[in-house]
Structure formats: C-alpha cells, structure tokens
CSV table of C-alpha atoms and ligand atoms in Angstrom, one decimal:
chain,number,residue,atom,x,y,z
A,62,UNK,CA,-41.3,-48.0,-10.3
A,63,UNK,CA,-40.4,-45.6,-7.4
A,64,UNK,CA,-38.0,-47.0,-4.8
A,65,UNK,CA,-37.9,-46.3,-1.1
A,66,UNK,CA,-35.2,-46.9,1.6
A,67,UNK,CA,-36.3,-48.1,5.1
A,68,UNK,CA,-34.5,-46.8,8.1
A,69,UNK,CA,-35.0,-48.2,11.5
A,70,UNK,CA,-34.3,-45.7,14.4
A,71,UNK,CA,-35.3,-46.3,18.0
A,72,UNK,CA,-37.3,-49.3,16.9
A,73,UNK,CA,-39.4,-47.2,14.6
A,74,UNK,CA,-39.4,-47.7,10.9
A,75,UNK,CA,-39.2,-44.7,8.6
A,76,UNK,CA,-39.4,-44.7,4.9
A,77,UNK,CA,-37.2,-42.4,2.8
A,78,UNK,CA,-37.7,-41.8,-1.0
A,79,UNK,CA,-35.0,-42.7,-3.3
A,80,UNK,CA,-33.9,-40.5,-6.2
A,81,UNK,CA,-32.4,-41.9,-9.4
A,82,UNK,CA,-30.4,-39.7,-11.7
A,83,UNK,CA,-30.6,-39.8,-15.5
A,84,UNK,CA,-27.3,-41.9,-15.5
A,85,UNK,CA,-28.6,-44.3,-12.8
A,86,UNK,CA,-27.0,-42.7,-9.8
A,87,UNK,CA,-29.0,-43.4,-6.7
A,88,UNK,CA,-29.6,-41.2,-3.6
A,89,UNK,CA,-31.6,-41.5,-0.6
A,90,UNK,CA,-33.7,-38.4,-0.1
A,91,UNK,CA,-33.3,-37.4,3.7
A,92,UNK,CA,-34.9,-34.0,3.4
A,93,UNK,CA,-37.6,-34.9,5.8
A,94,UNK,CA,-35.4,-36.9,8.2
A,95,UNK,CA,-34.8,-34.4,11.0
A,96,UNK,CA,-38.4,-33.2,11.1
A,97,UNK,CA,-39.5,-36.9,11.2
A,98,UNK,CA,-37.0,-38.4,13.5
A,99,UNK,CA,-34.9,-35.7,15.3
A,100,UNK,CA,-31.7,-37.1,13.5
A,101,UNK,CA,-29.5,-35.6,11.1
A,102,UNK,CA,-27.0,-37.3,8.8
A,103,UNK,CA,-23.2,-36.8,9.4
A,104,UNK,CA,-20.8,-36.8,6.6
A,105,UNK,CA,-17.5,-35.0,7.2
A,106,UNK,CA,-16.1,-33.9,3.8
A,107,UNK,CA,-19.4,-34.7,2.1
A,108,UNK,CA,-18.2,-37.9,0.4
A,109,UNK,CA,-21.6,-39.4,0.5
A,110,UNK,CA,-23.8,-36.3,0.3
A,111,UNK,CA,-25.6,-35.1,-2.9
A,112,UNK,CA,-25.8,-31.4,-2.3
A,113,UNK,CA,-28.0,-30.7,-5.4
A,114,UNK,CA,-29.6,-32.1,-8.5
A,115,UNK,CA,-27.6,-30.7,-11.5
A,116,UNK,CA,-27.9,-30.9,-15.3
A,117,UNK,CA,-24.4,-29.6,-16.1
A,118,UNK,CA,-21.7,-32.3,-15.7
A,119,UNK,CA,-21.6,-36.1,-15.2
A,120,UNK,CA,-18.7,-37.9,-13.8
A,121,UNK,CA,-18.5,-41.7,-13.2
A,122,UNK,CA,-15.4,-41.9,-11.1
A,123,UNK,CA,-15.3,-45.7,-11.2
A,124,UNK,CA,-15.3,-45.9,-15.0
A,125,UNK,CA,-13.2,-42.6,-15.5
A,126,UNK,CA,-16.0,-40.9,-17.5
A,127,UNK,CA,-16.5,-37.1,-17.7
A,128,UNK,CA,-19.2,-35.5,-19.9
A,129,UNK,CA,-20.3,-31.9,-20.2
A,130,UNK,CA,-24.0,-31.7,-20.7
A,131,UNK,CA,-23.9,-35.3,-22.0
A,132,UNK,CA,-20.8,-34.8,-24.4
A,133,UNK,CA,-17.8,-36.9,-23.6
A,134,UNK,CA,-14.7,-34.8,-22.7
A,135,UNK,CA,-12.7,-36.9,-25.3
A,136,UNK,CA,-14.9,-35.7,-28.1
A,137,UNK,CA,-15.0,-32.1,-27.0
A,138,UNK,CA,-11.2,-32.1,-26.4
A,139,UNK,CA,-10.7,-33.3,-30.1
A,140,UNK,CA,-13.4,-31.3,-31.9
A,141,UNK,CA,-14.4,-28.3,-29.8
A,142,UNK,CA,-12.7,-25.4,-28.3
A,143,UNK,CA,-12.8,-23.6,-24.8
A,144,UNK,CA,-15.3,-20.9,-25.9
A,145,UNK,CA,-17.7,-23.3,-27.7
A,146,UNK,CA,-17.6,-25.7,-24.6
A,147,UNK,CA,-18.1,-22.7,-22.3
A,148,UNK,CA,-21.3,-21.8,-24.2
A,149,UNK,CA,-22.4,-25.5,-23.9
A,150,UNK,CA,-21.7,-25.7,-20.2
A,151,UNK,CA,-23.6,-22.4,-19.5
A,152,UNK,CA,-26.5,-22.8,-22.0
A,153,UNK,CA,-27.0,-26.7,-22.2
A,154,UNK,CA,-26.5,-26.8,-26.0
A,155,UNK,CA,-23.7,-26.4,-28.4
A,156,UNK,CA,-24.1,-23.1,-30.1
A,157,UNK,CA,-25.3,-22.7,-33.7
A,158,UNK,CA,-23.1,-20.5,-35.8
A,159,UNK,CA,-25.0,-17.3,-35.3
A,160,UNK,CA,-25.1,-18.0,-31.5
A,161,UNK,CA,-21.4,-18.7,-31.5
A,162,UNK,CA,-20.6,-15.4,-33.4
A,163,UNK,CA,-22.9,-13.5,-31.0
A,164,UNK,CA,-21.1,-15.0,-27.9
A,165,UNK,CA,-17.6,-14.3,-29.3
A,166,UNK,CA,-18.7,-10.6,-30.1
A,167,UNK,CA,-20.1,-10.3,-26.5
A,168,UNK,CA,-16.7,-11.6,-25.1
A,169,UNK,CA,-14.8,-9.2,-27.3
A,170,UNK,CA,-16.9,-6.1,-26.2
A,171,UNK,CA,-16.3,-7.0,-22.7
A,172,UNK,CA,-12.6,-7.8,-22.7
A,173,UNK,CA,-11.1,-4.6,-21.4
A,174,UNK,CA,-11.4,-3.6,-17.8
A,175,UNK,CA,-12.6,0.0,-17.0
A,176,UNK,CA,-9.7,2.5,-16.4
A,177,UNK,CA,-10.6,3.2,-12.9
A,178,UNK,CA,-10.6,-0.5,-12.2
A,179,UNK,CA,-7.0,-0.9,-13.5
A,180,UNK,CA,-5.8,1.8,-10.8
A,181,UNK,CA,-6.5,-0.9,-8.2
A,182,UNK,CA,-3.4,-2.8,-9.4
A,183,UNK,CA,-1.2,0.2,-8.1
A,184,UNK,CA,-2.4,-0.6,-4.6
A,185,UNK,CA,-1.3,-4.3,-4.6
A,186,UNK,CA,2.3,-5.2,-3.7
A,187,UNK,CA,4.2,-6.5,-6.8
A,188,UNK,CA,4.8,-9.9,-5.1
A,189,UNK,CA,1.0,-10.2,-4.0
A,190,UNK,CA,-0.5,-13.5,-4.7
A,191,UNK,CA,-2.1,-13.6,-8.1
A,192,UNK,CA,-5.1,-15.6,-6.6
A,193,UNK,CA,-5.7,-13.0,-3.8
A,194,UNK,CA,-5.7,-10.2,-6.6
A,195,UNK,CA,-7.9,-12.2,-8.9
A,196,UNK,CA,-10.5,-12.8,-6.3
A,197,UNK,CA,-10.6,-9.2,-5.2
A,198,UNK,CA,-10.8,-7.9,-8.7
A,199,UNK,CA,-13.6,-10.2,-9.6
A,200,UNK,CA,-15.5,-9.2,-6.6
A,201,UNK,CA,-15.0,-5.6,-7.4
A,202,UNK,CA,-16.7,-6.1,-10.7
A,203,UNK,CA,-19.9,-5.7,-8.7
A,204,UNK,CA,-18.9,-2.0,-8.1
A,205,UNK,CA,-18.2,-1.4,-11.8
A,206,UNK,CA,-21.2,-3.2,-13.1
A,207,UNK,CA,-23.8,-2.7,-10.4
A,208,UNK,CA,-26.7,-3.3,-12.7
A,209,UNK,CA,-25.4,-6.9,-13.4
A,210,UNK,CA,-24.9,-7.5,-9.7
A,211,UNK,CA,-28.1,-6.4,-7.9
A,212,UNK,CA,-28.6,-9.4,-5.7
A,213,UNK,CA,-32.1,-9.5,-6.9
A,214,UNK,CA,-32.3,-12.8,-8.7
A,215,UNK,CA,-34.8,-11.9,-11.3
A,216,UNK,CA,-32.8,-8.9,-12.5
A,217,UNK,CA,-29.5,-10.7,-12.3
A,218,UNK,CA,-31.0,-13.4,-14.3
A,219,UNK,CA,-32.4,-10.9,-16.9
A,220,UNK,CA,-28.7,-9.7,-17.3
A,221,UNK,CA,-27.2,-13.1,-17.2
A,222,UNK,CA,-25.6,-13.3,-20.7
A,223,UNK,CA,-24.0,-9.9,-20.2
A,224,UNK,CA,-22.7,-10.7,-16.7
A,225,UNK,CA,-21.4,-14.2,-17.8
A,226,UNK,CA,-19.5,-12.5,-20.7
A,227,UNK,CA,-18.0,-9.9,-18.3
A,228,UNK,CA,-16.8,-12.6,-16.0
A,229,UNK,CA,-15.4,-15.0,-18.8
A,230,UNK,CA,-13.8,-12.3,-20.8
A,231,UNK,CA,-12.4,-10.0,-18.0
A,232,UNK,CA,-11.0,-12.9,-15.8
A,233,UNK,CA,-8.5,-13.5,-18.5
A,234,UNK,CA,-7.7,-9.7,-18.8
A,235,UNK,CA,-7.3,-9.4,-15.0
A,236,UNK,CA,-5.1,-12.5,-14.9
A,237,UNK,CA,-2.7,-11.1,-17.6
A,238,UNK,CA,-2.7,-7.7,-15.8
A,239,UNK,CA,-1.8,-9.3,-12.6
A,240,UNK,CA,1.1,-11.1,-14.3
A,241,UNK,CA,2.4,-7.9,-15.8
A,242,UNK,CA,2.0,-5.9,-12.6
A,243,UNK,CA,4.0,-8.6,-10.7
A,244,UNK,CA,6.8,-8.2,-13.3
A,245,UNK,CA,6.6,-4.4,-13.3
A,246,UNK,CA,5.6,-4.3,-16.9
A,247,UNK,CA,3.1,-2.0,-18.6
A,248,UNK,CA,-0.4,-3.4,-19.2
A,249,UNK,CA,-1.2,-4.6,-22.8
A,250,UNK,CA,-4.8,-4.0,-24.0
A,251,UNK,CA,-6.9,-6.8,-25.4
A,252,UNK,CA,-7.2,-6.9,-29.1
A,253,UNK,CA,-10.6,-7.3,-30.8
A,254,UNK,CA,-9.2,-9.4,-33.8
A,255,UNK,CA,-7.8,-12.3,-31.7
A,256,UNK,CA,-9.4,-15.4,-30.3
A,257,UNK,CA,-9.8,-16.0,-26.7
A,258,UNK,CA,-6.6,-17.9,-26.0
A,259,UNK,CA,-4.4,-15.9,-28.4
A,260,UNK,CA,-5.7,-12.7,-26.9
A,261,UNK,CA,-4.7,-13.9,-23.4
A,262,UNK,CA,-1.2,-14.8,-24.7
A,263,UNK,CA,-1.0,-11.3,-26.4
A,264,UNK,CA,-1.9,-9.5,-23.1
A,265,UNK,CA,0.6,-11.6,-21.2
A,266,UNK,CA,3.6,-11.4,-23.5
A,267,UNK,CA,3.3,-8.6,-26.1
A,268,UNK,CA,5.0,-5.3,-25.5
A,269,UNK,CA,3.9,-1.8,-26.4
A,270,UNK,CA,6.5,-2.0,-29.3
A,271,UNK,CA,6.2,-5.6,-30.2
A,272,UNK,CA,3.3,-8.0,-30.9
A,273,UNK,CA,3.8,-11.5,-29.5
A,274,UNK,CA,2.4,-13.9,-32.0
A,275,UNK,CA,2.2,-17.4,-30.4
A,276,UNK,CA,2.9,-20.6,-32.3
A,277,UNK,CA,-0.4,-22.3,-33.2
A,278,UNK,CA,0.6,-25.3,-31.1
A,279,UNK,CA,0.9,-23.0,-28.0
A,280,UNK,CA,-2.5,-21.3,-28.5
A,281,UNK,CA,-4.1,-24.8,-29.1
A,282,UNK,CA,-2.5,-26.3,-26.0
A,283,UNK,CA,-3.8,-23.4,-23.9
A,284,UNK,CA,-7.3,-23.8,-25.4
A,285,UNK,CA,-7.1,-27.5,-24.5
A,286,UNK,CA,-6.2,-26.9,-20.9
A,287,UNK,CA,-8.9,-24.3,-20.4
A,288,UNK,CA,-11.5,-26.7,-22.0
A,289,UNK,CA,-10.4,-29.6,-19.8
A,290,UNK,CA,-10.7,-27.4,-16.7
A,291,UNK,CA,-14.2,-25.9,-17.7
A,292,UNK,CA,-16.4,-27.9,-15.2
A,293,UNK,CA,-16.1,-30.8,-12.9
A,294,UNK,CA,-19.5,-31.1,-11.0
A,295,UNK,CA,-19.6,-30.4,-7.2
A,296,UNK,CA,-15.9,-29.9,-6.4
A,297,UNK,CA,-14.8,-27.7,-3.5
A,298,UNK,CA,-14.8,-24.4,-5.6
A,299,UNK,CA,-18.0,-25.1,-7.5
A,300,UNK,CA,-19.8,-26.1,-4.2
A,301,UNK,CA,-18.6,-22.7,-2.7
A,302,UNK,CA,-20.0,-20.8,-5.7
A,303,UNK,CA,-23.3,-22.6,-5.2
A,304,UNK,CA,-23.2,-22.0,-1.4
A,305,UNK,CA,-22.6,-18.3,-1.9
A,306,UNK,CA,-25.3,-18.1,-4.7
A,307,UNK,CA,-27.8,-19.8,-2.4
A,308,UNK,CA,-28.0,-16.7,-0.2
A,309,UNK,CA,-29.0,-14.7,-3.4
A,310,UNK,CA,-25.6,-13.2,-3.9
A,311,UNK,CA,-24.7,-11.9,-7.5
A,312,UNK,CA,-22.5,-13.8,-10.0
A,313,UNK,CA,-19.3,-11.8,-9.3
A,314,UNK,CA,-19.4,-12.2,-5.6
A,315,UNK,CA,-20.0,-16.0,-6.1
A,316,UNK,CA,-17.2,-16.6,-8.5
A,317,UNK,CA,-14.8,-14.6,-6.5
A,318,UNK,CA,-15.5,-17.0,-3.6
A,319,UNK,CA,-14.9,-19.8,-6.0
A,320,UNK,CA,-11.4,-18.5,-6.7
A,321,UNK,CA,-10.6,-18.5,-3.0
A,322,UNK,CA,-11.7,-22.1,-2.7
A,323,UNK,CA,-9.7,-23.1,-5.7
A,324,UNK,CA,-6.5,-21.5,-4.2
A,325,UNK,CA,-5.7,-24.4,-1.8
A,326,UNK,CA,-3.0,-27.0,-2.6
A,327,UNK,CA,-5.6,-29.9,-2.3
A,328,UNK,CA,-7.7,-28.3,-5.1
A,329,UNK,CA,-6.5,-25.9,-7.7
A,330,UNK,CA,-3.1,-25.2,-6.0
A,331,UNK,CA,-2.1,-28.7,-6.8
A,332,UNK,CA,-0.8,-27.8,-10.3
A,333,UNK,CA,1.8,-25.5,-8.7
A,334,UNK,CA,2.6,-28.1,-5.9
A,335,UNK,CA,3.3,-30.7,-8.7
A,336,UNK,CA,6.0,-28.6,-10.4
A,337,UNK,CA,7.5,-27.8,-7.1
A,338,UNK,CA,7.6,-31.4,-6.2
A,339,UNK,CA,9.2,-32.4,-9.5
A,340,UNK,CA,11.7,-29.6,-9.1
A,341,UNK,CA,12.5,-30.8,-5.6
A,342,UNK,CA,12.9,-34.4,-6.7
A,343,UNK,CA,15.3,-33.3,-9.4
A,344,UNK,CA,17.3,-31.0,-7.1
A,345,UNK,CA,17.6,-34.1,-4.6
A,346,UNK,CA,19.1,-36.2,-7.4
A,347,UNK,CA,16.1,-38.7,-6.9
A,348,UNK,CA,14.7,-40.6,-9.9
A,349,UNK,CA,11.3,-40.6,-8.0
A,350,UNK,CA,12.0,-43.9,-6.1
A,351,UNK,CA,12.8,-42.2,-2.8
A,352,UNK,CA,9.8,-39.7,-3.1
A,353,UNK,CA,7.4,-42.7,-3.7
A,354,UNK,CA,8.6,-44.4,-0.5
A,355,UNK,CA,8.1,-41.1,1.4
A,356,UNK,CA,4.5,-40.7,-0.1
A,357,UNK,CA,3.7,-44.3,1.0
A,358,UNK,CA,5.0,-43.6,4.6
A,359,UNK,CA,2.7,-40.5,4.8
A,360,UNK,CA,5.8,-38.2,5.0
A,361,UNK,CA,5.0,-36.6,1.7
A,362,UNK,CA,2.0,-36.5,-0.7
A,363,UNK,CA,2.3,-37.4,-4.3
A,364,UNK,CA,0.7,-34.2,-5.7
A,365,UNK,CA,-1.3,-34.6,-8.9
A,366,UNK,CA,-2.4,-38.0,-7.7
A,367,UNK,CA,-5.6,-39.2,-6.2
A,368,UNK,CA,-9.1,-37.8,-6.5
A,369,UNK,CA,-12.2,-37.8,-4.3
A,370,UNK,CA,-14.4,-39.0,-7.2
A,371,UNK,CA,-12.1,-40.8,-9.6
A,372,UNK,CA,-11.2,-44.3,-8.6
A,373,UNK,CA,-9.8,-45.0,-12.0
A,374,UNK,CA,-7.7,-42.8,-14.4
A,375,UNK,CA,-8.9,-39.1,-14.6
A,376,UNK,CA,-9.9,-38.9,-18.2
A,377,UNK,CA,-8.5,-35.4,-18.3
A,378,UNK,CA,-5.1,-36.6,-17.2
A,379,UNK,CA,-5.0,-39.1,-20.2
A,380,UNK,CA,-5.7,-36.3,-22.7
A,381,UNK,CA,-3.2,-33.9,-21.0
A,382,UNK,CA,-0.5,-36.5,-20.8
A,383,UNK,CA,-0.7,-37.1,-24.5
A,384,UNK,CA,-0.9,-33.4,-25.3
A,385,UNK,CA,2.1,-32.8,-23.2
A,386,UNK,CA,4.2,-35.2,-25.2
A,387,UNK,CA,3.0,-33.7,-28.5
A,388,UNK,CA,3.4,-30.0,-27.6
A,389,UNK,CA,7.0,-30.6,-26.1
A,390,UNK,CA,7.9,-32.6,-29.3
A,391,UNK,CA,6.4,-29.8,-31.6
A,392,UNK,CA,8.2,-27.0,-29.8
A,393,UNK,CA,11.4,-29.1,-29.8
A,394,UNK,CA,11.6,-28.8,-26.0
A,395,UNK,CA,13.0,-31.5,-23.7
A,396,UNK,CA,11.7,-30.9,-20.1
A,397,UNK,CA,13.5,-33.2,-17.5
A,398,UNK,CA,10.5,-32.7,-15.3
A,399,UNK,CA,8.4,-34.7,-17.9
A,400,UNK,CA,10.8,-37.6,-17.6
A,401,UNK,CA,10.6,-37.6,-13.7
A,402,UNK,CA,6.8,-37.3,-13.9
A,403,UNK,CA,6.6,-40.4,-16.3
A,404,UNK,CA,8.8,-42.3,-13.9
A,405,UNK,CA,6.7,-41.4,-11.0
A,406,UNK,CA,3.6,-42.3,-12.7
A,407,UNK,CA,5.0,-45.6,-13.8
A,408,UNK,CA,6.3,-46.5,-10.3
A,409,UNK,CA,3.0,-45.5,-8.6
A,410,UNK,CA,0.9,-47.4,-11.1
A,411,UNK,CA,2.9,-50.6,-10.3
A,412,UNK,CA,2.9,-50.1,-6.5
A,413,UNK,CA,0.3,-51.9,-4.2
A,414,UNK,CA,0.0,-48.7,-2.0
A,415,UNK,CA,-1.4,-46.7,-4.9
A,416,UNK,CA,-3.4,-49.6,-6.5
A,417,UNK,CA,-5.1,-50.4,-3.3
A,418,UNK,CA,-6.1,-46.9,-2.7
A,419,UNK,CA,-7.1,-46.4,-6.4
A,420,UNK,CA,-4.6,-43.4,-6.7
A,421,UNK,CA,-4.2,-42.4,-10.3
A,422,UNK,CA,-2.8,-39.2,-11.9
A,423,UNK,CA,-5.3,-36.4,-11.9
A,424,UNK,CA,-5.7,-33.3,-14.2
A,425,UNK,CA,-2.9,-31.4,-12.4
A,426,UNK,CA,-0.2,-34.1,-12.8
A,427,UNK,CA,0.9,-32.9,-16.4
A,428,UNK,CA,-0.9,-29.6,-16.7
A,429,UNK,CA,1.9,-27.8,-15.2
A,430,UNK,CA,4.5,-29.1,-17.6
A,431,UNK,CA,2.4,-27.9,-20.6
A,432,UNK,CA,1.9,-24.5,-18.9
A,433,UNK,CA,5.6,-24.3,-18.4
A,434,UNK,CA,6.2,-24.9,-22.0
A,435,UNK,CA,3.7,-22.3,-22.9
A,436,UNK,CA,5.6,-19.9,-20.9
A,437,UNK,CA,3.3,-19.4,-18.0
A,438,UNK,CA,5.0,-18.9,-14.8
A,439,UNK,CA,4.3,-21.3,-11.9
A,440,UNK,CA,2.7,-18.7,-9.6
A,441,UNK,CA,0.1,-18.2,-12.4
A,442,UNK,CA,-0.9,-21.8,-12.6
A,443,UNK,CA,-3.8,-21.8,-10.3
A,444,UNK,CA,-5.0,-18.6,-12.0
A,445,UNK,CA,-5.1,-20.5,-15.3
A,446,UNK,CA,-7.2,-23.2,-13.6
A,447,UNK,CA,-9.7,-20.4,-12.5
A,448,UNK,CA,-9.9,-19.0,-16.0
A,449,UNK,CA,-10.9,-22.4,-17.2
A,450,UNK,CA,-13.3,-23.1,-14.4
A,451,UNK,CA,-15.2,-19.9,-14.9
A,452,UNK,CA,-17.9,-21.3,-17.3
A,453,UNK,CA,-18.6,-24.2,-14.8
A,454,UNK,CA,-18.9,-21.8,-11.8
A,455,UNK,CA,-21.2,-19.5,-13.9
A,456,UNK,CA,-23.5,-22.6,-15.0
A,457,UNK,CA,-23.8,-23.7,-11.4
A,458,UNK,CA,-24.7,-20.1,-10.3
A,459,UNK,CA,-27.3,-20.0,-12.9
A,460,UNK,CA,-28.9,-23.3,-11.8
A,461,UNK,CA,-29.1,-22.0,-8.2
A,462,UNK,CA,-30.5,-18.6,-9.2
A,463,UNK,CA,-33.1,-20.2,-11.7
A,464,UNK,CA,-34.5,-22.5,-9.1
A,465,UNK,CA,-37.6,-20.9,-7.6
A,466,UNK,CA,-37.8,-23.6,-4.9
A,467,UNK,CA,-34.1,-23.3,-4.1
A,468,UNK,CA,-33.2,-22.9,-0.3
A,469,UNK,CA,-30.2,-21.1,1.3
A,470,UNK,CA,-27.4,-23.7,1.9
A,471,UNK,CA,-27.1,-24.2,5.5
A,472,UNK,CA,-25.8,-27.5,6.9
A,473,UNK,CA,-26.2,-28.5,10.4
A,474,UNK,CA,-23.5,-29.8,12.8
A,475,UNK,CA,-23.1,-32.2,15.6
A,476,UNK,CA,-22.0,-30.0,18.5
A,477,UNK,CA,-19.1,-31.4,20.6
A,478,UNK,CA,-18.2,-28.4,22.7
A,479,UNK,CA,-18.8,-27.6,26.4
A,480,UNK,CA,-22.3,-28.0,27.6
A,481,UNK,CA,-24.2,-25.1,29.0
A,482,UNK,CA,-22.3,-23.2,31.8
A,483,UNK,CA,-22.6,-19.9,33.6
A,484,UNK,CA,-20.6,-16.7,32.9
A,485,UNK,CA,-18.0,-15.9,35.5
A,486,UNK,CA,-16.9,-12.3,35.8
A,487,UNK,CA,-13.2,-11.6,35.0
A,488,UNK,CA,-12.1,-10.9,38.6
A,489,UNK,CA,-13.4,-14.2,39.7
A,490,UNK,CA,-11.6,-16.3,37.0
B,257,CMC,N1,-0.3,-39.3,-2.3
B,257,CMC,C1,-0.2,-40.3,-1.3
B,257,CMC,N2,-1.2,-40.8,-0.6
B,257,CMC,C2,-2.5,-40.4,-0.9
B,257,CMC,C3,-2.6,-39.4,-2.0
B,257,CMC,C4,-1.5,-38.8,-2.6
B,257,CMC,N3,-1.6,-37.9,-3.5
B,257,CMC,N4,-4.0,-39.1,-2.1
B,257,CMC,C5,-4.6,-39.9,-1.1
B,257,CMC,N5,-3.7,-40.7,-0.5
B,257,CMC,C6,-3.9,-41.7,0.5
B,257,CMC,C7,-4.3,-41.2,1.9
B,257,CMC,O1,-3.2,-41.0,2.6
B,257,CMC,C8,-5.3,-42.2,2.4
B,257,CMC,O2,-4.5,-43.3,2.8
B,257,CMC,P1,-5.0,-44.1,4.1
B,257,CMC,O3,-6.4,-44.8,3.6
B,257,CMC,O4,-3.9,-45.2,4.4
B,257,CMC,O5,-5.1,-43.1,5.2
B,257,CMC,C9,-6.1,-42.6,1.1
B,257,CMC,O6,-5.2,-42.4,0.0
B,257,CMC,C10,-7.3,-41.8,0.9
B,257,CMC,O7,-7.0,-40.4,0.8
B,257,CMC,P2,-7.9,-39.2,1.3
B,257,CMC,O8,-7.1,-38.0,1.7
B,257,CMC,O9,-8.9,-39.8,2.4
B,257,CMC,O10,-8.7,-38.9,0.0
B,257,CMC,P3,-9.6,-37.7,-0.3
B,257,CMC,O11,-10.6,-38.1,-1.3
B,257,CMC,O12,-10.1,-37.0,1.0
B,257,CMC,O13,-8.6,-36.7,-1.0
B,257,CMC,C11,-7.4,-35.6,-2.7
B,257,CMC,C12,-8.6,-36.4,-2.4
B,257,CMC,C13,-7.3,-35.1,-4.2
B,257,CMC,C14,-7.4,-34.3,-1.8
B,257,CMC,C15,-6.1,-36.4,-2.3
B,257,CMC,O14,-6.0,-37.5,-3.2
B,257,CMC,C16,-4.8,-35.5,-2.5
B,257,CMC,O15,-4.4,-34.8,-1.6
B,257,CMC,N6,-4.1,-35.6,-3.7
B,257,CMC,C17,-3.0,-34.6,-3.9
B,257,CMC,C18,-3.5,-33.2,-4.3
B,257,CMC,C19,-4.0,-33.2,-5.7
B,257,CMC,O16,-3.5,-33.7,-6.5
B,257,CMC,N7,-5.2,-32.4,-5.7
B,257,CMC,C20,-5.8,-32.1,-7.0
B,257,CMC,C21,-7.0,-32.9,-7.3
B,257,CMC,S1,-7.7,-32.8,-8.9
B,257,CMC,C22,-7.9,-31.1,-9.3
B,257,CMC,C23,-9.2,-30.7,-8.6
B,257,CMC,O17,-10.3,-31.0,-9.1
B,257,CMC,O18,-9.1,-30.0,-7.6
C-alpha cells in the first residue's frame, strides 16, 4: 500500500508521497514542494537528503552493512578480486568467464598512456601533488580520446565499455607515472601478462634493468584494498561525479572532478592524515592517551574515526584491520604504528565520548598501515583510494547518463546576504 506524508504549512495541509527502497529505506518525495507551497527544504551537508535513486551500492550504517549490487562486502573480500568486483559494480552482475576474459583483455589493451600524453609529466614540478596531477591527467583523457568524450549522452553511452576500460586501466598507469616522476625515475611501461594489481606494482617498482616481482601477499593485499574502496554510495566524491555528469559532461571530466573531491582530509585524504597522526603520536612519546583527550576536547580530530553514515563498525575497517595483522605477520614486519593504532582503537571504543557519538574506526584507520607495508609512500595513499573508487564513480556516471528523465543537479539556497540596494559610484563611496 502506498504511503503519504502530511505537512501542515501556514495552516494548509499538503500531501507528499513516500518512496520505499528495496531494502526498506524510507524517503519523503519533496519534488513538488516548492511549486505547491513556495517552501524548499534546508539540509546543510545533505545528512537527510536522498539525492537520487540508485541500484549500485547499499549501506545500512546502523547495522554496519555494505553490499555491492546486493553482494555483502565480506563475501566479495573473501572470494572476489578488484577487477571482478569492478565489473559487478559497473554492470550489475558478476561476469561469466568469457565476460571476465573480455573485460581483462580490454583493460590490458588500454593500459598504456599515449606517448604525447606522457610529455605532460615534464611540465609538472617533481614535488607537485599526485592528486592534482591525477585529476589533470584524467581530465586530459578527453583530449586524447575525443570520440569517447563527446558530451553527447547517446554517443558516450555507446562507447561506455571502452571509456570505462580507459579510465580504470589508465588511472593506475597515470598514478605509477606520477610516483616515478616525483622520484625522478624513468617510466616503466605496463606489461600485458600481469594482472591488474601486479601490473601496478611493476610500473611503480620495476627498473629498466630489473623486474620487480611482488610477493603474492602484497599483490593480494593491494587487490583487497582496491576492492574495499570500489564503491560507497553517495559519498562526497561520488556525489560530485553525479553532479558533474548531470550537466551532460563526459566520463573523464566527471571522474576528474571526483578525484578533486576525494582529495580533502575529511574524505580520501584521511588515510594520509591517519599515518601522519600516528607518526606524531609516536614522536611525542604518547601511547595515545594524550591524543584521545585532545580529540575529546576538540583540539585534535581522531583521523580514521567516525563516519557520516556508519553509526556502527565500518565493515571495511573490520576486514582491513584483520588483513593488516596477517600481511604484517606474513611479511615479518613489525610496524610500531600498528600498536599505536590498536591502542587508540581500544581506548576510543571504551570511552563515553566516542560511544555516545557512535564513532568507530572507518576504512582509513588501518588502510595506511597496509599500504606502508606494500611500499606505497604516504603521499600516494589518496591516489590509491582514487584507483579503487574508479568503478563506483563510473557506475554512478552511467546511472546518470542512462536516465532519460534525469535533470541537471541544481540545489537551491536560503539567501542570507544584503537585501536589495543601489549602486554607488566609486567617487562617492
Ligand atoms: N574525532 C573526534 N571527534 C569526532 C570525530 C573524530 N574523528 N568525528 C566526529 N567527531 C565528533 C564531532 O566533533 C561532533 O561532536 P559534537 O556533537 O560534540 O559537536 C560529533 O562527533 C559529530 O561529528 P560531525 O563532524 O558532525 O560528523 P559528520 O558526519 O559531519 O562527519 C566525518 C563525518 C567522517 C567527516 C568525521 O567523523 C571526521 O572528520 N572523521 C575524521 C576524518 C576521517 O576519518 N574521514 C574518513 C571518512 S571514511 C572514508 C570516506 O568515505 O571518505
């Protein structure tokens, strides 16, 4: 039975339809509100606003549930890999064997960047931010593949599989080239015989005279990290991608904007901030106790803790926390930052401040420690998040582009500036 909400405004009653999602989420449909009443809704930070209907990812923040296209993250983390999950996220179904082979082939064919594109790296300063470079290079893909980025939705959708393969495959090549440029090292070309994560590690760490062969644990850990980041419904960067896509902009422009949104320390930049925080705590000779007090007083923020949606343990953090222990054990590493992180977690999970506010570790709390063990430098952490999130951004771009009834995203505001006044010429001011 369909439900309605009743709203009384200026003593007049208005009926608003209720939308129920497939997992029982409830929303009041306010699309006719302004036309019917003259009012808009106000929701700074969008904590109560559903910006779209989506079929990609489901999160139940209260129960700590995350599913890609209906599949629990725990099952995918155990049995799937990044490329298979990327296919699932973008296409809605797990690939059959021939589909998987075809997708891997497409990624392989599109792994190298055009030579003229690689000259751009010469123009960036060596110490330039990898996120700035990544966003610029992804945006520039529209210059090198103009037929995939026409800003004509029908044409861009016809070429979707090719454009998606270019974005997923080249984001990893661009990331590795950015790292090598920063270190003043020669670029290493992708290899056709290597799987996605292994190929990335090859482009990062091989030399012209030496092939880097990663330990299987390292390639597996990287695969897991990418898979766990692959989508996360309407977060800041994905909403940005959808916002840009809503104007009719092509895939490359939209994902380049996603990279910029991800950059900030409250979003993808948190993984770097966590390591910097742990290093600072160590340098201060603190076991975490002092830092927890500072976080409670508002002086500092416990990075890698808290989430807008999760009011329970982030399921990704549970998986990464366990993987972190395993990887370090298998590699025979003993990272003192892991001990500090564990102490911080234990202290926070037993402290009323964090319990009352439902602040638990999020995906970024342990991911940096694994990335450090893999050999990824801290300044590349947020780039790794971007590589992982690419399938989710692409799937959300496709949802927008495929919706014939979709409208440009254009929120309203409550204006609080000066009221109408008359212009005064400069000599009279
Ligand atoms: N440390 C200490 N206090 C915190 C923290 C934290 N990490 N996070 C939230 N709080 C407090 C906050 O001060 C506020 O307290 P009060 O009610 O007394 O004013 C309360 O908890 C609610 O916080 P909020 O800032 O209103 O929550 P939000 O939903 O706007 O922000 C967040 C969510 C993730 C931005 C925030 O928790 C945060 O800044 N965490 C640290 C950064 C971080 O780890 N970000 C990565 C998020 S997961 C990866 C991703 O998807 O981007």
